[in-house]
Amino acid sequence: MMHSKVICCKLYISESQNAMVVDAISRIGQKDPEVVLLSKFEDEYYNRVRYTLVSYIISGSSTGEAVFSPIRKVLLAMIETAFSAINLEVHRGTHPRIGVVDDLSFHPLSQAATMEDAAQLAKLVASDIGNGLQVPVFLYAAAHPTGKSVSAVRRELGYYRPNHKGIQWAGPVLPDTLPMKPDVGPIHVSHERGATMVGAKPFIESYNVPILCKDIPTVRRITRRVTGRSGGFPTVQALALFHGDNCTEIACLLDPDHVGTDQVQWLVEQIAEEQGLEVDKGYPTDLPRDIMLERFSQKKKNMIKLSTFHRSL
């Protein structure tokens, strides 16, 4: 059966240096034929991996409330595996994080899927983590009652403040008692697991631009000018992240309906040139929306053909 409402989840886990753990979580994401693990982005310096999963969602005919998606069960299994295999106390990386399972962002992919679908599913998964696994969860964007932005939540939690040599995050970053009450789950946080953020928002693309410079303050000033807060692109969020001995990356999240990666690349190059800095060609870290839909649809069609073939035997 083909379903018209297609949803995407990007699951960010604080580990990429332990290949056995990363692969174990990946295998879980590939077990359910109703869920497609479309891509996986690992970065050794960030010590972080992003899994992109796509599936369908079935909503109640009268209320529109999300009542079922096979992705929910798959995500819970992946998350439980991450918690059992990763200890935040010994984690170190150049990407900020507040927990082993740092973030889950839900996005409607097909035209039939809505932000309300994504938000309802996000809140169900947040309950699985917060109430079921007893890990504090902070909601953001469409999943939050007031639409609070992810950056606002992160600023309140001290997410952007490195706690190790000015360029890395090492071990737990949150106090035992959280500075603000989570939306779901306990108010106390374990050092081993940390906390989690869960949100729903329109589809975004990710694009990283390497700058051949290890002067973090300088690259951060360039980064600010790329975002809307400082006169850049209103729909772009960006972080300056140390990425090796002679490189700092500007990691961008952008709304592809309003700004393209070529525009981001051009602006970074123009600003960096003012500082006498060299910029490498940027790279996307995930698939575009149209490609995601195409690959999910193709896999579903292949499954239907295989099922028809088996029944004919």
PDB file of C-alpha atoms in Angstrom:
ATOM      1  CA  MET A   1       0.000   0.000   0.000  1.00  0.00           C
ATOM      2  CA  MET A   2       1.338   3.455  -0.937  1.00  0.00           C
ATOM      3  CA  HIS A   3       0.859   6.238   1.597  1.00  0.00           C
ATOM      4  CA  SER A   4       0.600   9.893   0.579  1.00  0.00           C
ATOM      5  CA  LYS A   5       1.853  11.428   3.837  1.00  0.00           C
ATOM      6  CA  VAL A   6       5.639  11.095   3.938  1.00  0.00           C
ATOM      7  CA  ILE A   7       7.652  12.285   6.918  1.00  0.00           C
ATOM      8  CA  CYS A   8      11.370  12.661   7.519  1.00  0.00           C
ATOM      9  CA  CYS A   9      13.296  12.475  10.793  1.00  0.00           C
ATOM     10  CA  LYS A  10      16.897  13.551  11.291  1.00  0.00           C
ATOM     11  CA  LEU A  11      18.353  11.821  14.340  1.00  0.00           C
ATOM     12  CA  TYR A  12      21.580  13.293  15.742  1.00  0.00           C
ATOM     13  CA  ILE A  13      23.649  11.075  18.029  1.00  0.00           C
ATOM     14  CA  SER A  14      26.835  12.105  19.824  1.00  0.00           C
ATOM     15  CA  GLU A  15      29.184   9.444  18.487  1.00  0.00           C
ATOM     16  CA  SER A  16      31.002   8.814  15.224  1.00  0.00           C
ATOM     17  CA  GLN A  17      34.433   7.527  16.272  1.00  0.00           C
ATOM     18  CA  ASN A  18      33.194   4.103  17.414  1.00  0.00           C
ATOM     19  CA  ALA A  19      32.341   2.357  14.161  1.00  0.00           C
ATOM     20  CA  MET A  20      30.779  -0.648  15.883  1.00  0.00           C
ATOM     21  CA  VAL A  21      28.261   1.536  17.711  1.00  0.00           C
ATOM     22  CA  VAL A  22      27.451   3.612  14.628  1.00  0.00           C
ATOM     23  CA  ASP A  23      26.923   0.481  12.527  1.00  0.00           C
ATOM     24  CA  ALA A  24      24.808  -1.205  15.218  1.00  0.00           C
ATOM     25  CA  ILE A  25      22.456   1.773  15.291  1.00  0.00           C
ATOM     26  CA  SER A  26      22.396   1.839  11.477  1.00  0.00           C
ATOM     27  CA  ARG A  27      21.353  -1.810  11.277  1.00  0.00           C
ATOM     28  CA  ILE A  28      18.364  -1.123  13.507  1.00  0.00           C
ATOM     29  CA  GLY A  29      17.348   1.707  11.179  1.00  0.00           C
ATOM     30  CA  GLN A  30      17.313  -0.758   8.275  1.00  0.00           C
ATOM     31  CA  LYS A  31      15.282  -3.576   9.842  1.00  0.00           C
ATOM     32  CA  ASP A  32      11.755  -2.312   9.184  1.00  0.00           C
ATOM     33  CA  PRO A  33      10.824  -2.371   5.479  1.00  0.00           C
ATOM     34  CA  GLU A  34       8.335   0.445   6.125  1.00  0.00           C
ATOM     35  CA  VAL A  35      11.155   2.793   7.172  1.00  0.00           C
ATOM     36  CA  VAL A  36      14.002   3.832   4.887  1.00  0.00           C
ATOM     37  CA  LEU A  37      17.367   4.900   6.295  1.00  0.00           C
ATOM     38  CA  LEU A  38      18.231   7.222   3.426  1.00  0.00           C
ATOM     39  CA  SER A  39      21.561   8.621   4.564  1.00  0.00           C
ATOM     40  CA  LYS A  40      24.093   8.772   7.360  1.00  0.00           C
ATOM     41  CA  PHE A  41      26.568  11.600   7.896  1.00  0.00           C
ATOM     42  CA  GLU A  42      29.516  10.946  10.186  1.00  0.00           C
ATOM     43  CA  ASP A  43      32.216  13.413  11.177  1.00  0.00           C
ATOM     44  CA  GLU A  44      35.252  12.354  13.189  1.00  0.00           C
ATOM     45  CA  TYR A  45      36.060  15.832  14.518  1.00  0.00           C
ATOM     46  CA  TYR A  46      32.467  16.566  15.482  1.00  0.00           C
ATOM     47  CA  ASN A  47      32.183  13.045  16.965  1.00  0.00           C
ATOM     48  CA  ARG A  48      28.600  13.104  15.814  1.00  0.00           C
ATOM     49  CA  VAL A  49      26.434  11.188  13.366  1.00  0.00           C
ATOM     50  CA  ARG A  50      23.160  12.140  11.710  1.00  0.00           C
ATOM     51  CA  TYR A  51      20.783   9.457  10.516  1.00  0.00           C
ATOM     52  CA  THR A  52      18.061  10.496   8.066  1.00  0.00           C
ATOM     53  CA  LEU A  53      15.019   8.230   8.108  1.00  0.00           C
ATOM     54  CA  VAL A  54      11.877   8.485   5.988  1.00  0.00           C
ATOM     55  CA  SER A  55       8.512   6.770   6.367  1.00  0.00           C
ATOM     56  CA  TYR A  56       4.798   7.451   6.149  1.00  0.00           C
ATOM     57  CA  ILE A  57       2.387   8.755   8.750  1.00  0.00           C
ATOM     58  CA  ILE A  58      -1.294   7.932   9.196  1.00  0.00           C
ATOM     59  CA  SER A  59      -3.490  10.600  10.779  1.00  0.00           C
ATOM     60  CA  GLY A  60      -6.945  10.384  12.305  1.00  0.00           C
ATOM     61  CA  SER A  61      -9.556  11.266   9.698  1.00  0.00           C
ATOM     62  CA  SER A  62     -11.480  13.637  11.948  1.00  0.00           C
ATOM     63  CA  THR A  63      -8.920  15.222  14.266  1.00  0.00           C
ATOM     64  CA  GLY A  64      -5.845  15.125  12.054  1.00  0.00           C
ATOM     65  CA  GLU A  65      -3.840  13.905  15.044  1.00  0.00           C
ATOM     66  CA  ALA A  66      -0.960  11.641  14.160  1.00  0.00           C
ATOM     67  CA  VAL A  67      -1.903   8.166  15.305  1.00  0.00           C
ATOM     68  CA  PHE A  68       0.683   5.939  13.684  1.00  0.00           C
ATOM     69  CA  SER A  69       4.024   5.919  11.917  1.00  0.00           C
ATOM     70  CA  PRO A  70       6.399   2.938  11.769  1.00  0.00           C
ATOM     71  CA  ILE A  71       9.276   5.355  12.214  1.00  0.00           C
ATOM     72  CA  ARG A  72       8.360   5.813  15.883  1.00  0.00           C
ATOM     73  CA  LYS A  73       9.199   2.247  16.884  1.00  0.00           C
ATOM     74  CA  VAL A  74      12.400   2.259  14.827  1.00  0.00           C
ATOM     75  CA  LEU A  75      13.587   5.513  16.386  1.00  0.00           C
ATOM     76  CA  LEU A  76      12.967   4.208  19.897  1.00  0.00           C
ATOM     77  CA  ALA A  77      15.042   1.098  19.176  1.00  0.00           C
ATOM     78  CA  MET A  78      17.895   3.189  17.746  1.00  0.00           C
ATOM     79  CA  ILE A  79      17.765   5.541  20.721  1.00  0.00           C
ATOM     80  CA  GLU A  80      17.769   2.712  23.271  1.00  0.00           C
ATOM     81  CA  THR A  81      20.829   1.233  21.561  1.00  0.00           C
ATOM     82  CA  ALA A  82      22.599   4.601  21.652  1.00  0.00           C
ATOM     83  CA  PHE A  83      21.912   5.032  25.363  1.00  0.00           C
ATOM     84  CA  SER A  84      23.168   1.541  26.135  1.00  0.00           C
ATOM     85  CA  ALA A  85      26.407   1.926  24.135  1.00  0.00           C
ATOM     86  CA  ILE A  86      27.426   5.588  24.556  1.00  0.00           C
ATOM     87  CA  ASN A  87      28.475   7.389  27.739  1.00  0.00           C
ATOM     88  CA  LEU A  88      28.458  11.179  27.499  1.00  0.00           C
ATOM     89  CA  GLU A  89      30.956  11.393  30.375  1.00  0.00           C
ATOM     90  CA  VAL A  90      33.753  10.160  28.109  1.00  0.00           C
ATOM     91  CA  HIS A  91      32.562  11.887  24.930  1.00  0.00           C
ATOM     92  CA  ARG A  92      34.610  14.648  23.320  1.00  0.00           C
ATOM     93  CA  GLY A  93      33.997  16.501  20.062  1.00  0.00           C
ATOM     94  CA  THR A  94      34.048  19.880  18.348  1.00  0.00           C
ATOM     95  CA  HIS A  95      30.280  19.961  17.828  1.00  0.00           C
ATOM     96  CA  PRO A  96      28.108  21.186  20.728  1.00  0.00           C
ATOM     97  CA  ARG A  97      25.709  18.718  22.317  1.00  0.00           C
ATOM     98  CA  ILE A  98      23.654  18.305  25.475  1.00  0.00           C
ATOM     99  CA  GLY A  99      23.107  14.572  25.294  1.00  0.00           C
ATOM    100  CA  VAL A 100      23.923  11.204  23.789  1.00  0.00           C
ATOM    101  CA  VAL A 101      20.768  11.528  21.687  1.00  0.00           C
ATOM    102  CA  ASP A 102      21.203  15.215  21.061  1.00  0.00           C
ATOM    103  CA  ASP A 103      18.407  16.132  18.686  1.00  0.00           C
ATOM    104  CA  LEU A 104      15.540  14.752  16.630  1.00  0.00           C
ATOM    105  CA  SER A 105      14.006  17.014  14.003  1.00  0.00           C
ATOM    106  CA  PHE A 106      10.846  15.994  12.131  1.00  0.00           C
ATOM    107  CA  HIS A 107       9.967  17.404   8.708  1.00  0.00           C
ATOM    108  CA  PRO A 108       6.987  16.904   6.372  1.00  0.00           C
ATOM    109  CA  LEU A 109       8.325  15.723   3.015  1.00  0.00           C
ATOM    110  CA  SER A 110       5.344  15.167   0.726  1.00  0.00           C
ATOM    111  CA  GLN A 111       2.724  17.801  -0.060  1.00  0.00           C
ATOM    112  CA  ALA A 112       0.072  15.794   1.786  1.00  0.00           C
ATOM    113  CA  ALA A 113       2.063  15.767   5.033  1.00  0.00           C
ATOM    114  CA  THR A 114       1.616  18.827   7.261  1.00  0.00           C
ATOM    115  CA  MET A 115       3.537  20.576  10.007  1.00  0.00           C
ATOM    116  CA  GLU A 116       0.852  19.391  12.410  1.00  0.00           C
ATOM    117  CA  ASP A 117       1.607  15.796  11.388  1.00  0.00           C
ATOM    118  CA  ALA A 118       5.309  16.334  12.056  1.00  0.00           C
ATOM    119  CA  ALA A 119       4.623  18.080  15.373  1.00  0.00           C
ATOM    120  CA  GLN A 120       2.274  15.353  16.620  1.00  0.00           C
ATOM    121  CA  LEU A 121       4.773  12.644  15.771  1.00  0.00           C
ATOM    122  CA  ALA A 122       7.586  14.630  17.402  1.00  0.00           C
ATOM    123  CA  LYS A 123       5.595  14.887  20.628  1.00  0.00           C
ATOM    124  CA  LEU A 124       4.869  11.150  20.630  1.00  0.00           C
ATOM    125  CA  VAL A 125       8.573  10.363  20.272  1.00  0.00           C
ATOM    126  CA  ALA A 126       9.416  12.979  22.927  1.00  0.00           C
ATOM    127  CA  SER A 127       7.086  11.136  25.297  1.00  0.00           C
ATOM    128  CA  ASP A 128       8.810   7.839  24.487  1.00  0.00           C
ATOM    129  CA  ILE A 129      12.152   9.370  25.451  1.00  0.00           C
ATOM    130  CA  GLY A 130      11.088  11.571  28.348  1.00  0.00           C
ATOM    131  CA  ASN A 131       8.466   9.446  30.066  1.00  0.00           C
ATOM    132  CA  GLY A 132       9.548   6.028  28.831  1.00  0.00           C
ATOM    133  CA  LEU A 133      13.335   6.293  29.071  1.00  0.00           C
ATOM    134  CA  GLN A 134      13.377   9.007  31.752  1.00  0.00           C
ATOM    135  CA  VAL A 135      15.602  11.406  29.816  1.00  0.00           C
ATOM    136  CA  PRO A 136      14.730  15.151  29.898  1.00  0.00           C
ATOM    137  CA  VAL A 137      13.339  16.395  26.585  1.00  0.00           C
ATOM    138  CA  PHE A 138      13.078  19.986  25.366  1.00  0.00           C
ATOM    139  CA  LEU A 139      10.648  20.682  22.532  1.00  0.00           C
ATOM    140  CA  TYR A 140      11.129  23.346  19.864  1.00  0.00           C
ATOM    141  CA  ALA A 141       9.526  24.933  16.823  1.00  0.00           C
ATOM    142  CA  ALA A 142       6.139  23.438  15.841  1.00  0.00           C
ATOM    143  CA  ALA A 143       6.390  20.769  18.562  1.00  0.00           C
ATOM    144  CA  HIS A 144       6.635  23.447  21.283  1.00  0.00           C
ATOM    145  CA  PRO A 145       3.410  25.021  22.637  1.00  0.00           C
ATOM    146  CA  THR A 146       4.609  28.526  21.741  1.00  0.00           C
ATOM    147  CA  GLY A 147       6.819  27.632  18.775  1.00  0.00           C
ATOM    148  CA  LYS A 148      10.028  28.384  20.696  1.00  0.00           C
ATOM    149  CA  SER A 149      13.035  28.193  18.379  1.00  0.00           C
ATOM    150  CA  VAL A 150      15.734  25.574  18.760  1.00  0.00           C
ATOM    151  CA  SER A 151      18.404  28.279  19.093  1.00  0.00           C
ATOM    152  CA  ALA A 152      16.489  29.894  21.972  1.00  0.00           C
ATOM    153  CA  VAL A 153      16.312  26.570  23.821  1.00  0.00           C
ATOM    154  CA  ARG A 154      19.990  25.939  23.196  1.00  0.00           C
ATOM    155  CA  ARG A 155      21.069  29.362  24.405  1.00  0.00           C
ATOM    156  CA  GLU A 156      19.202  28.854  27.687  1.00  0.00           C
ATOM    157  CA  LEU A 157      20.936  25.499  28.154  1.00  0.00           C
ATOM    158  CA  GLY A 158      24.412  26.853  27.416  1.00  0.00           C
ATOM    159  CA  TYR A 159      24.645  24.691  24.314  1.00  0.00           C
ATOM    160  CA  TYR A 160      26.914  27.092  22.431  1.00  0.00           C
ATOM    161  CA  ARG A 161      29.530  27.517  25.172  1.00  0.00           C
ATOM    162  CA  PRO A 162      32.504  25.158  24.717  1.00  0.00           C
ATOM    163  CA  ASN A 163      33.698  23.653  27.996  1.00  0.00           C
ATOM    164  CA  HIS A 164      37.096  22.324  26.910  1.00  0.00           C
ATOM    165  CA  LYS A 165      39.991  24.423  25.569  1.00  0.00           C
ATOM    166  CA  GLY A 166      37.602  26.868  23.914  1.00  0.00           C
ATOM    167  CA  ILE A 167      36.988  24.682  20.847  1.00  0.00           C
ATOM    168  CA  GLN A 168      35.613  21.393  22.154  1.00  0.00           C
ATOM    169  CA  TRP A 169      32.840  19.961  24.265  1.00  0.00           C
ATOM    170  CA  ALA A 170      34.015  17.259  26.666  1.00  0.00           C
ATOM    171  CA  GLY A 171      31.900  15.208  29.047  1.00  0.00           C
ATOM    172  CA  PRO A 172      28.569  16.432  30.460  1.00  0.00           C
ATOM    173  CA  VAL A 173      27.685  20.093  29.958  1.00  0.00           C
ATOM    174  CA  LEU A 174      24.465  20.258  31.987  1.00  0.00           C
ATOM    175  CA  PRO A 175      24.190  20.474  35.789  1.00  0.00           C
ATOM    176  CA  ASP A 176      22.469  17.676  37.721  1.00  0.00           C
ATOM    177  CA  THR A 177      19.414  19.900  38.121  1.00  0.00           C
ATOM    178  CA  LEU A 178      18.536  21.577  34.829  1.00  0.00           C
ATOM    179  CA  PRO A 179      18.485  25.401  34.557  1.00  0.00           C
ATOM    180  CA  MET A 180      14.953  25.207  33.121  1.00  0.00           C
ATOM    181  CA  LYS A 181      12.169  22.675  33.341  1.00  0.00           C
ATOM    182  CA  PRO A 182      12.055  20.207  30.434  1.00  0.00           C
ATOM    183  CA  ASP A 183       8.864  19.894  28.434  1.00  0.00           C
ATOM    184  CA  VAL A 184       8.807  16.121  28.955  1.00  0.00           C
ATOM    185  CA  GLY A 185      10.581  13.853  31.400  1.00  0.00           C
ATOM    186  CA  PRO A 186      12.495  14.319  34.674  1.00  0.00           C
ATOM    187  CA  ILE A 187      14.021  17.589  35.901  1.00  0.00           C
ATOM    188  CA  HIS A 188      17.223  15.788  36.875  1.00  0.00           C
ATOM    189  CA  VAL A 189      19.679  14.748  34.198  1.00  0.00           C
ATOM    190  CA  SER A 190      22.165  11.874  34.238  1.00  0.00           C
ATOM    191  CA  HIS A 191      25.763  12.598  33.283  1.00  0.00           C
ATOM    192  CA  GLU A 192      25.822   9.450  31.146  1.00  0.00           C
ATOM    193  CA  ARG A 193      22.831  10.292  28.938  1.00  0.00           C
ATOM    194  CA  GLY A 194      22.336  14.044  29.145  1.00  0.00           C
ATOM    195  CA  ALA A 195      19.182  15.594  27.679  1.00  0.00           C
ATOM    196  CA  THR A 196      17.500  15.574  24.267  1.00  0.00           C
ATOM    197  CA  MET A 197      15.868  18.147  21.984  1.00  0.00           C
ATOM    198  CA  VAL A 198      12.903  17.214  19.783  1.00  0.00           C
ATOM    199  CA  GLY A 199      11.281  19.523  17.252  1.00  0.00           C
ATOM    200  CA  ALA A 200       9.265  19.810  14.051  1.00  0.00           C
ATOM    201  CA  LYS A 201       9.908  22.353  11.325  1.00  0.00           C
ATOM    202  CA  PRO A 202       9.814  22.770   7.540  1.00  0.00           C
ATOM    203  CA  PHE A 203      12.395  20.792   5.593  1.00  0.00           C
ATOM    204  CA  ILE A 204      15.938  22.131   5.835  1.00  0.00           C
ATOM    205  CA  GLU A 205      19.162  21.428   4.001  1.00  0.00           C
ATOM    206  CA  SER A 206      22.606  21.267   5.576  1.00  0.00           C
ATOM    207  CA  TYR A 207      25.706  22.728   3.948  1.00  0.00           C
ATOM    208  CA  ASN A 208      29.227  23.010   5.392  1.00  0.00           C
ATOM    209  CA  VAL A 209      31.802  25.527   4.151  1.00  0.00           C
ATOM    210  CA  PRO A 210      35.470  24.926   5.116  1.00  0.00           C
ATOM    211  CA  ILE A 211      37.644  27.972   5.832  1.00  0.00           C
ATOM    212  CA  LEU A 212      41.404  27.383   5.925  1.00  0.00           C
ATOM    213  CA  CYS A 213      41.899  29.062   9.254  1.00  0.00           C
ATOM    214  CA  LYS A 214      42.062  27.910  12.871  1.00  0.00           C
ATOM    215  CA  ASP A 215      41.286  31.331  14.324  1.00  0.00           C
ATOM    216  CA  ILE A 216      37.867  30.475  15.762  1.00  0.00           C
ATOM    217  CA  PRO A 217      36.902  34.054  16.802  1.00  0.00           C
ATOM    218  CA  THR A 218      37.516  35.337  13.274  1.00  0.00           C
ATOM    219  CA  VAL A 219      35.480  32.560  11.672  1.00  0.00           C
ATOM    220  CA  ARG A 220      32.690  33.124  14.203  1.00  0.00           C
ATOM    221  CA  ARG A 221      32.472  36.753  13.112  1.00  0.00           C
ATOM    222  CA  ILE A 222      32.150  35.585   9.493  1.00  0.00           C
ATOM    223  CA  THR A 223      29.512  33.069  10.566  1.00  0.00           C
ATOM    224  CA  ARG A 224      27.377  35.708  12.262  1.00  0.00           C
ATOM    225  CA  ARG A 225      27.343  37.804   9.095  1.00  0.00           C
ATOM    226  CA  VAL A 226      25.984  34.868   7.094  1.00  0.00           C
ATOM    227  CA  THR A 227      22.881  34.558   9.287  1.00  0.00           C
ATOM    228  CA  GLY A 228      19.834  36.808   9.383  1.00  0.00           C
ATOM    229  CA  ARG A 229      20.651  38.088  12.883  1.00  0.00           C
ATOM    230  CA  SER A 230      23.539  40.106  11.438  1.00  0.00           C
ATOM    231  CA  GLY A 231      22.240  41.102   8.009  1.00  0.00           C
ATOM    232  CA  GLY A 232      22.847  37.835   6.142  1.00  0.00           C
ATOM    233  CA  PHE A 233      20.227  35.357   5.004  1.00  0.00           C
ATOM    234  CA  PRO A 234      17.169  35.371   7.314  1.00  0.00           C
ATOM    235  CA  THR A 235      16.534  31.633   6.901  1.00  0.00           C
ATOM    236  CA  VAL A 236      20.117  30.480   7.540  1.00  0.00           C
ATOM    237  CA  GLN A 237      21.435  29.211  10.871  1.00  0.00           C
ATOM    238  CA  ALA A 238      25.172  28.644  11.178  1.00  0.00           C
ATOM    239  CA  LEU A 239      27.900  27.537  13.579  1.00  0.00           C
ATOM    240  CA  ALA A 240      31.680  27.896  13.380  1.00  0.00           C
ATOM    241  CA  LEU A 241      33.196  24.534  14.268  1.00  0.00           C
ATOM    242  CA  PHE A 242      36.861  23.570  14.568  1.00  0.00           C
ATOM    243  CA  HIS A 243      37.611  20.920  11.953  1.00  0.00           C
ATOM    244  CA  GLY A 244      41.246  19.893  12.126  1.00  0.00           C
ATOM    245  CA  ASP A 245      44.611  21.576  12.543  1.00  0.00           C
ATOM    246  CA  ASN A 246      44.155  24.167   9.795  1.00  0.00           C
ATOM    247  CA  CYS A 247      40.436  24.291   9.130  1.00  0.00           C
ATOM    248  CA  THR A 248      37.282  25.684  10.670  1.00  0.00           C
ATOM    249  CA  GLU A 249      33.918  24.883   9.111  1.00  0.00           C
ATOM    250  CA  ILE A 250      30.847  27.036   8.917  1.00  0.00           C
ATOM    251  CA  ALA A 251      28.056  24.487   9.329  1.00  0.00           C
ATOM    252  CA  CYS A 252      24.831  25.895   7.894  1.00  0.00           C
ATOM    253  CA  LEU A 253      21.187  24.892   8.038  1.00  0.00           C
ATOM    254  CA  LEU A 254      19.123  26.611   5.351  1.00  0.00           C
ATOM    255  CA  ASP A 255      15.607  26.735   3.980  1.00  0.00           C
ATOM    256  CA  PRO A 256      15.977  25.608   0.337  1.00  0.00           C
ATOM    257  CA  ASP A 257      12.760  27.403  -0.631  1.00  0.00           C
ATOM    258  CA  HIS A 258      14.364  30.771   0.178  1.00  0.00           C
ATOM    259  CA  VAL A 259      18.138  30.433  -0.230  1.00  0.00           C
ATOM    260  CA  GLY A 260      20.431  28.117  -2.172  1.00  0.00           C
ATOM    261  CA  THR A 261      23.770  26.615  -1.218  1.00  0.00           C
ATOM    262  CA  ASP A 262      25.448  28.578  -4.016  1.00  0.00           C
ATOM    263  CA  GLN A 263      24.285  31.826  -2.409  1.00  0.00           C
ATOM    264  CA  VAL A 264      25.659  30.744   0.968  1.00  0.00           C
ATOM    265  CA  GLN A 265      28.972  29.750  -0.618  1.00  0.00           C
ATOM    266  CA  TRP A 266      29.257  33.093  -2.423  1.00  0.00           C
ATOM    267  CA  LEU A 267      28.548  35.154   0.707  1.00  0.00           C
ATOM    268  CA  VAL A 268      31.056  33.211   2.832  1.00  0.00           C
ATOM    269  CA  GLU A 269      33.709  33.702   0.153  1.00  0.00           C
ATOM    270  CA  GLN A 270      33.028  37.432  -0.068  1.00  0.00           C
ATOM    271  CA  ILE A 271      33.262  37.968   3.700  1.00  0.00           C
ATOM    272  CA  ALA A 272      36.302  35.698   4.084  1.00  0.00           C
ATOM    273  CA  GLU A 273      38.114  37.561   1.317  1.00  0.00           C
ATOM    274  CA  GLU A 274      37.832  40.751   3.385  1.00  0.00           C
ATOM    275  CA  GLN A 275      39.797  38.917   6.106  1.00  0.00           C
ATOM    276  CA  GLY A 276      42.366  37.533   3.662  1.00  0.00           C
ATOM    277  CA  LEU A 277      41.181  33.971   4.247  1.00  0.00           C
ATOM    278  CA  GLU A 278      40.919  31.119   1.765  1.00  0.00           C
ATOM    279  CA  VAL A 279      37.663  29.198   1.451  1.00  0.00           C
ATOM    280  CA  ASP A 280      37.231  25.665   0.121  1.00  0.00           C
ATOM    281  CA  LYS A 281      34.187  24.512  -1.800  1.00  0.00           C
ATOM    282  CA  GLY A 282      31.382  23.633   0.576  1.00  0.00           C
ATOM    283  CA  TYR A 283      29.502  20.360   0.587  1.00  0.00           C
ATOM    284  CA  PRO A 284      25.959  19.226   1.454  1.00  0.00           C
ATOM    285  CA  THR A 285      25.716  16.665   4.249  1.00  0.00           C
ATOM    286  CA  ASP A 286      22.333  15.254   3.254  1.00  0.00           C
ATOM    287  CA  LEU A 287      20.081  14.628   0.273  1.00  0.00           C
ATOM    288  CA  PRO A 288      17.702  17.251  -1.172  1.00  0.00           C
ATOM    289  CA  ARG A 289      13.992  16.835  -0.447  1.00  0.00           C
ATOM    290  CA  ASP A 290      13.067  15.728  -3.991  1.00  0.00           C
ATOM    291  CA  ILE A 291      15.720  13.003  -3.979  1.00  0.00           C
ATOM    292  CA  MET A 292      14.515  11.763  -0.591  1.00  0.00           C
ATOM    293  CA  LEU A 293      10.963  11.443  -1.871  1.00  0.00           C
ATOM    294  CA  GLU A 294      12.105   9.759  -5.071  1.00  0.00           C
ATOM    295  CA  ARG A 295      14.213   7.159  -3.255  1.00  0.00           C
ATOM    296  CA  PHE A 296      11.533   6.434  -0.667  1.00  0.00           C
ATOM    297  CA  SER A 297       8.911   6.023  -3.400  1.00  0.00           C
ATOM    298  CA  GLN A 298      11.173   3.752  -5.418  1.00  0.00           C
ATOM    299  CA  LYS A 299      11.864   1.507  -2.436  1.00  0.00           C
ATOM    300  CA  LYS A 300       8.134   1.223  -1.684  1.00  0.00           C
ATOM    301  CA  LYS A 301       7.435   0.309  -5.314  1.00  0.00           C
ATOM    302  CA  ASN A 302      10.149  -2.343  -5.213  1.00  0.00           C
ATOM    303  CA  MET A 303       8.605  -3.776  -2.041  1.00  0.00           C
ATOM    304  CA  ILE A 304       5.179  -3.980  -3.683  1.00  0.00           C
ATOM    305  CA  LYS A 305       6.647  -5.746  -6.734  1.00  0.00           C
ATOM    306  CA  LEU A 306       8.498  -8.201  -4.484  1.00  0.00           C
ATOM    307  CA  SER A 307       5.368  -8.869  -2.440  1.00  0.00           C
ATOM    308  CA  THR A 308       3.317  -9.465  -5.616  1.00  0.00           C
ATOM    309  CA  PHE A 309       5.989 -11.828  -6.936  1.00  0.00           C
ATOM    310  CA  HIS A 310       6.002 -13.875  -3.720  1.00  0.00           C
ATOM    311  CA  ARG A 311       2.220 -14.169  -3.731  1.00  0.00           C
ATOM    312  CA  SER A 312       2.318 -15.454  -7.296  1.00  0.00           C
ATOM    313  CA  LEU A 313       4.663 -18.308  -6.411  1.00  0.00           C
TER     314      LEU A 313
END
